[in-house]
Tab-separated table of C-alpha atoms in Angstrom:
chain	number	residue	atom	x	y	z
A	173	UNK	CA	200.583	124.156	159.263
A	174	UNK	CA	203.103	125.209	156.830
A	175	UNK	CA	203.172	124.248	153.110
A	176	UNK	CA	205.452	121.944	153.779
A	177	UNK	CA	203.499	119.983	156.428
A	178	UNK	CA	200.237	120.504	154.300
A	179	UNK	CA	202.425	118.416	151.558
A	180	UNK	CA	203.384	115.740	153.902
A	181	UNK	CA	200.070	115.249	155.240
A	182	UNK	CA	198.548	114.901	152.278
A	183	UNK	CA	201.501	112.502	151.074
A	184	UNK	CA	200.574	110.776	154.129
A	185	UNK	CA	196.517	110.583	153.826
A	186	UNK	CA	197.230	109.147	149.827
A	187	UNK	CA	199.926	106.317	151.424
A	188	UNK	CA	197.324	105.476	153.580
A	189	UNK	CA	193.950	105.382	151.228
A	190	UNK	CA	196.191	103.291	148.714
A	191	UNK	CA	197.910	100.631	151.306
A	192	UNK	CA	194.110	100.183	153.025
A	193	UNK	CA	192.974	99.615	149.278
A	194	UNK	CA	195.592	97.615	148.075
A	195	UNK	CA	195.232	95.005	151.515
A	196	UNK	CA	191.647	95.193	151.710
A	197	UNK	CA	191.417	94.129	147.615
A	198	UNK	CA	194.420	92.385	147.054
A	199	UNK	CA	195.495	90.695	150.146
A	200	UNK	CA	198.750	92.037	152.147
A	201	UNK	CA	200.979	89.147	151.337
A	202	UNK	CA	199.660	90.139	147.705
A	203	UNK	CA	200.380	93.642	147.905
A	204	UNK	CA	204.233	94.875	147.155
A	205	UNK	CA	205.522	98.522	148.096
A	206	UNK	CA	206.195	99.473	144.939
A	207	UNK	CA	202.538	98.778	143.996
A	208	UNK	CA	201.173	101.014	147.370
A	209	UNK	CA	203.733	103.866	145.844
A	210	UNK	CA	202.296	103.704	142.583
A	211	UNK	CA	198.671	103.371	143.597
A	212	UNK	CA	199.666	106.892	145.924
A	213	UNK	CA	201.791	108.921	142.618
A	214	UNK	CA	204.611	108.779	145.242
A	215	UNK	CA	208.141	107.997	144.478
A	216	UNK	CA	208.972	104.466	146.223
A	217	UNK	CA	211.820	106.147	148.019
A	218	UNK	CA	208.970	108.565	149.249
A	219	UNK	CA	207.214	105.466	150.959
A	220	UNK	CA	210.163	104.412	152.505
A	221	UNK	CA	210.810	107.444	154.133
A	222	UNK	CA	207.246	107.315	155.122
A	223	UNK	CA	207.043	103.546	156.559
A	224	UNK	CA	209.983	101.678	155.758
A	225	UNK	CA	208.796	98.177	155.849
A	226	UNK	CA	205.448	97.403	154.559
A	227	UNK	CA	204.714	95.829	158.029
A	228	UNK	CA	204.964	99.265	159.626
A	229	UNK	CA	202.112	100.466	157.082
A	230	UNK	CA	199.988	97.755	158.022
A	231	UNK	CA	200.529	98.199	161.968
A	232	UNK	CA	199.818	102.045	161.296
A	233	UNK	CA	196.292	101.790	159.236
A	234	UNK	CA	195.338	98.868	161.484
A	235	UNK	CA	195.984	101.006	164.945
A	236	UNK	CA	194.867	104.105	163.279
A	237	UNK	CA	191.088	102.225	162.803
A	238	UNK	CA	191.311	100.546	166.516
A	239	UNK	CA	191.650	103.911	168.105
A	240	UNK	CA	188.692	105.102	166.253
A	241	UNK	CA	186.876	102.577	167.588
A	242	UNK	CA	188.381	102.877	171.014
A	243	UNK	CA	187.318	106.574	171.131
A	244	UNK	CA	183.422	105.706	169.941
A	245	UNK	CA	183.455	103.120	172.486
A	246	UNK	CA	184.540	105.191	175.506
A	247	UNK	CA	182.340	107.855	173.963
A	248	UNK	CA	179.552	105.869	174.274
A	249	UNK	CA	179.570	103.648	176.979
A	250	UNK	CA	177.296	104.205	179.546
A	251	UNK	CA	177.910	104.105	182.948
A	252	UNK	CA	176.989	100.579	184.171
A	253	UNK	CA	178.901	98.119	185.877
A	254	UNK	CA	182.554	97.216	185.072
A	255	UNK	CA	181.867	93.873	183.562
A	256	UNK	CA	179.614	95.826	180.834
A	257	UNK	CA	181.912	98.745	180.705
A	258	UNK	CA	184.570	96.361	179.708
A	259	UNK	CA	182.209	94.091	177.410
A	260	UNK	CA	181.184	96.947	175.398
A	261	UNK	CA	184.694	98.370	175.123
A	262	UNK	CA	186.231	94.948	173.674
A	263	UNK	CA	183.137	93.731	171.843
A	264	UNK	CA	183.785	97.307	169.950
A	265	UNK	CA	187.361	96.380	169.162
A	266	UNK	CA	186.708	92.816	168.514
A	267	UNK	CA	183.971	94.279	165.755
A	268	UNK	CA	186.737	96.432	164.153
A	269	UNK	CA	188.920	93.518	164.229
A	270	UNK	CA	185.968	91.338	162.128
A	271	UNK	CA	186.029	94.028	159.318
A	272	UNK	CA	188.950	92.596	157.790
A	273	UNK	CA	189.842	88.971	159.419
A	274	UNK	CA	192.535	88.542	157.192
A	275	UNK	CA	193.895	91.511	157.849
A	276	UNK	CA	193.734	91.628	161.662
A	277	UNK	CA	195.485	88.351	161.681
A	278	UNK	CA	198.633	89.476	159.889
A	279	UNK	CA	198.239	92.696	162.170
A	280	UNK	CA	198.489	90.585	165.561
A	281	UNK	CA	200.973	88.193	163.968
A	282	UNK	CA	203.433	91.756	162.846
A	283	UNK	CA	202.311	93.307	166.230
A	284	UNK	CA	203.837	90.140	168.542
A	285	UNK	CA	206.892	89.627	166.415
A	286	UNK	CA	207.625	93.143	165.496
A	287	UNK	CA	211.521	94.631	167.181
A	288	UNK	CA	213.067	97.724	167.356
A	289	UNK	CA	211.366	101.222	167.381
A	290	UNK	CA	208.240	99.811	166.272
A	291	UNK	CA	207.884	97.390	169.124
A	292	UNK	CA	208.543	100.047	171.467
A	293	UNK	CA	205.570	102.435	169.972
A	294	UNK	CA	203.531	99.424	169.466
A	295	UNK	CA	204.204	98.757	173.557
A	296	UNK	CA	202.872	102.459	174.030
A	297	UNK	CA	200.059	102.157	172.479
A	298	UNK	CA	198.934	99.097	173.935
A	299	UNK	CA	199.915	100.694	177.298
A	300	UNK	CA	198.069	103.901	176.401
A	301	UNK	CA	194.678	101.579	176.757
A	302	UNK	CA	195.492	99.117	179.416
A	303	UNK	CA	195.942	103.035	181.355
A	304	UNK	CA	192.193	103.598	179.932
A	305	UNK	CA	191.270	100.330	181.517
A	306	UNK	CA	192.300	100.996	184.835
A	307	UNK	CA	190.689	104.309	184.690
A	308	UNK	CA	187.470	102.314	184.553
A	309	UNK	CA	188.624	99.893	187.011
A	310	UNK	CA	189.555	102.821	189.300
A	311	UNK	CA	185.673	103.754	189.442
A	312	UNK	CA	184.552	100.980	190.033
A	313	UNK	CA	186.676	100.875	192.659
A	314	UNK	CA	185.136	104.014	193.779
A	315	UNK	CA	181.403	102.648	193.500
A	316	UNK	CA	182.311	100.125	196.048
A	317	UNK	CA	181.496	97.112	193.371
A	318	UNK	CA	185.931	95.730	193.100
A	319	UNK	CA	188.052	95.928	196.408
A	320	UNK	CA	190.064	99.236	196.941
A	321	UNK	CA	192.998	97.290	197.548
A	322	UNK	CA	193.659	96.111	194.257
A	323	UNK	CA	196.107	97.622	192.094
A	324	UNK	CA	194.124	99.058	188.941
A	325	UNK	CA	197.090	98.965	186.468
A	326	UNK	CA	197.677	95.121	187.270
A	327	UNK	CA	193.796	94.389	187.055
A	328	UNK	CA	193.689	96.040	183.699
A	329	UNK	CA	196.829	94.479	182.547
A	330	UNK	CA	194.942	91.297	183.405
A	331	UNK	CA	191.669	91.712	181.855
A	332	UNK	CA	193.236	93.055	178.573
A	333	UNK	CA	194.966	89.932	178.530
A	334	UNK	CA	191.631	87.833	178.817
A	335	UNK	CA	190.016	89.946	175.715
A	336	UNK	CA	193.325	89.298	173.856
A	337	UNK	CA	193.896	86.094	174.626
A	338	UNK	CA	189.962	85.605	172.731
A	339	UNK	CA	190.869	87.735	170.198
A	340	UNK	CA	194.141	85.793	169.241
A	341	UNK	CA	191.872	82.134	169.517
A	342	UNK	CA	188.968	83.197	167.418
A	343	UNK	CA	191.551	84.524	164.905
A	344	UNK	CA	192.971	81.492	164.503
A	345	UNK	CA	189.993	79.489	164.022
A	346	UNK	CA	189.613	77.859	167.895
A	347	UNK	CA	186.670	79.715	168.248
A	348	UNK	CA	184.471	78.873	165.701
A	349	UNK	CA	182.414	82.584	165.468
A	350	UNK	CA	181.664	85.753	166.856
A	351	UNK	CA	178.906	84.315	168.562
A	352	UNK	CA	181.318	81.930	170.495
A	353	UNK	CA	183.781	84.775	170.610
A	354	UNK	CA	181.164	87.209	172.384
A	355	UNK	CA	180.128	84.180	174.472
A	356	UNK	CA	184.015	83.410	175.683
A	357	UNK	CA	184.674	87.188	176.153
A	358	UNK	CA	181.427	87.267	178.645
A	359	UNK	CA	182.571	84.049	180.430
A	360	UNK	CA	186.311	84.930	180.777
A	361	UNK	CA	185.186	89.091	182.002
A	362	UNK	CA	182.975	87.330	184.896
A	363	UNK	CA	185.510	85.029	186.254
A	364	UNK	CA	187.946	87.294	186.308
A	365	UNK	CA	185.532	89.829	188.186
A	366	UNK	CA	184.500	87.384	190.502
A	367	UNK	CA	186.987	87.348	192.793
A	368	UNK	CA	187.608	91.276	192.892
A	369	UNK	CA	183.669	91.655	193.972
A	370	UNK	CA	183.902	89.110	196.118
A	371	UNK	CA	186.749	90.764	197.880
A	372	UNK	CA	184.961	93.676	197.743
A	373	UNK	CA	182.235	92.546	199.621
């Protein structure tokens, strides 16, 4: 990296430590951009160029610590059946999500509602794990435990849409705990499985 780029990263790792901070201590409704600039010794024109709506900051730190846990969880995962391949996988991204509730319910609400050339990288990323999915589904496939015939992008499409659809009620208080949460995310992966093993066999 050039000097430059060294200077931009690090501009980049101090926006970062003092916006995860600032939310985690203050609250992100709480926090204002000129008080992330400060708590960085950046300009507030320098954050803007940076992320220029505080949203974007939030999105970024928040997708920054689900990939983390993503990578540990594929990393780790042993090779079992699909239904615990997948359990494991979201129970590990629900458990990031519990770090900071608050937090992770602004982040879906921002996530859902966001436009423009956010919502278009925010559509990639999701994309980039419903691929990861399928991968899994695609050797299970090969195990002989789902049918062949199935399309392993629109199975994965579906069952990410079962963990998020738990995620989004036990956010909001439906679910009453992560108990109930693991419970519902167990319940919803079988049914869904069901029917591809039984078409399987």
């Amino acid at each position: 990296m050039s000097r430059r780029e060294r200077r931009k990263e690090a501009t980049l790792r101090r926006i970062e430590d003092a916006g995860w901070r600032l939310f985690t201590t203050r609250g992100y409704e709480a926090t204002s951009t000129r008080e992330i600039a400060r708590e960085a010794d950046i300009a507030a024109g320098t954050l803007f160029n940076y992320f220029p709506e505080k949203r974007n900051l939030l999105i970024h730190l928040m997708q920054q610590r689900l990939d983390a846990a993503v990578e540990k969880a594929f990393a780790e995962v042993a090779s079992s059946t699909l239904e615990r391949e997948l359990y494991e996988l979201f129970d590990a991204l629900n458990d990031c999500y519990a770090e900071e509730r608050r937090l992770s319910r602004v982040f879906v609400k921002e996530l859902l509602f966001t436009d423009g050339a956010r919502r278009a990288e925010s559509a990639a990323w999701t994309f980039s794990l419903v691929k990861r999915i399928a991968e899994l589904v695609e050797r299970a496939q090969h195990r002989g435990e789902l049918d062949a015939s199935v399309d392993s992008m629109e199975a994965a499409q579906q069952l990410f849409s079962a963990h998020y659809f738990g995620l989004v009620t036990w956010l909001g208080g439906t679910i009453p705990s992560r108990g109930a949460h693991r419970e519902q995310l167990q319940t919803s992966l079988r049914l869904l499985l069901r029917g591809l093993r039984r078409a399987a066999a």
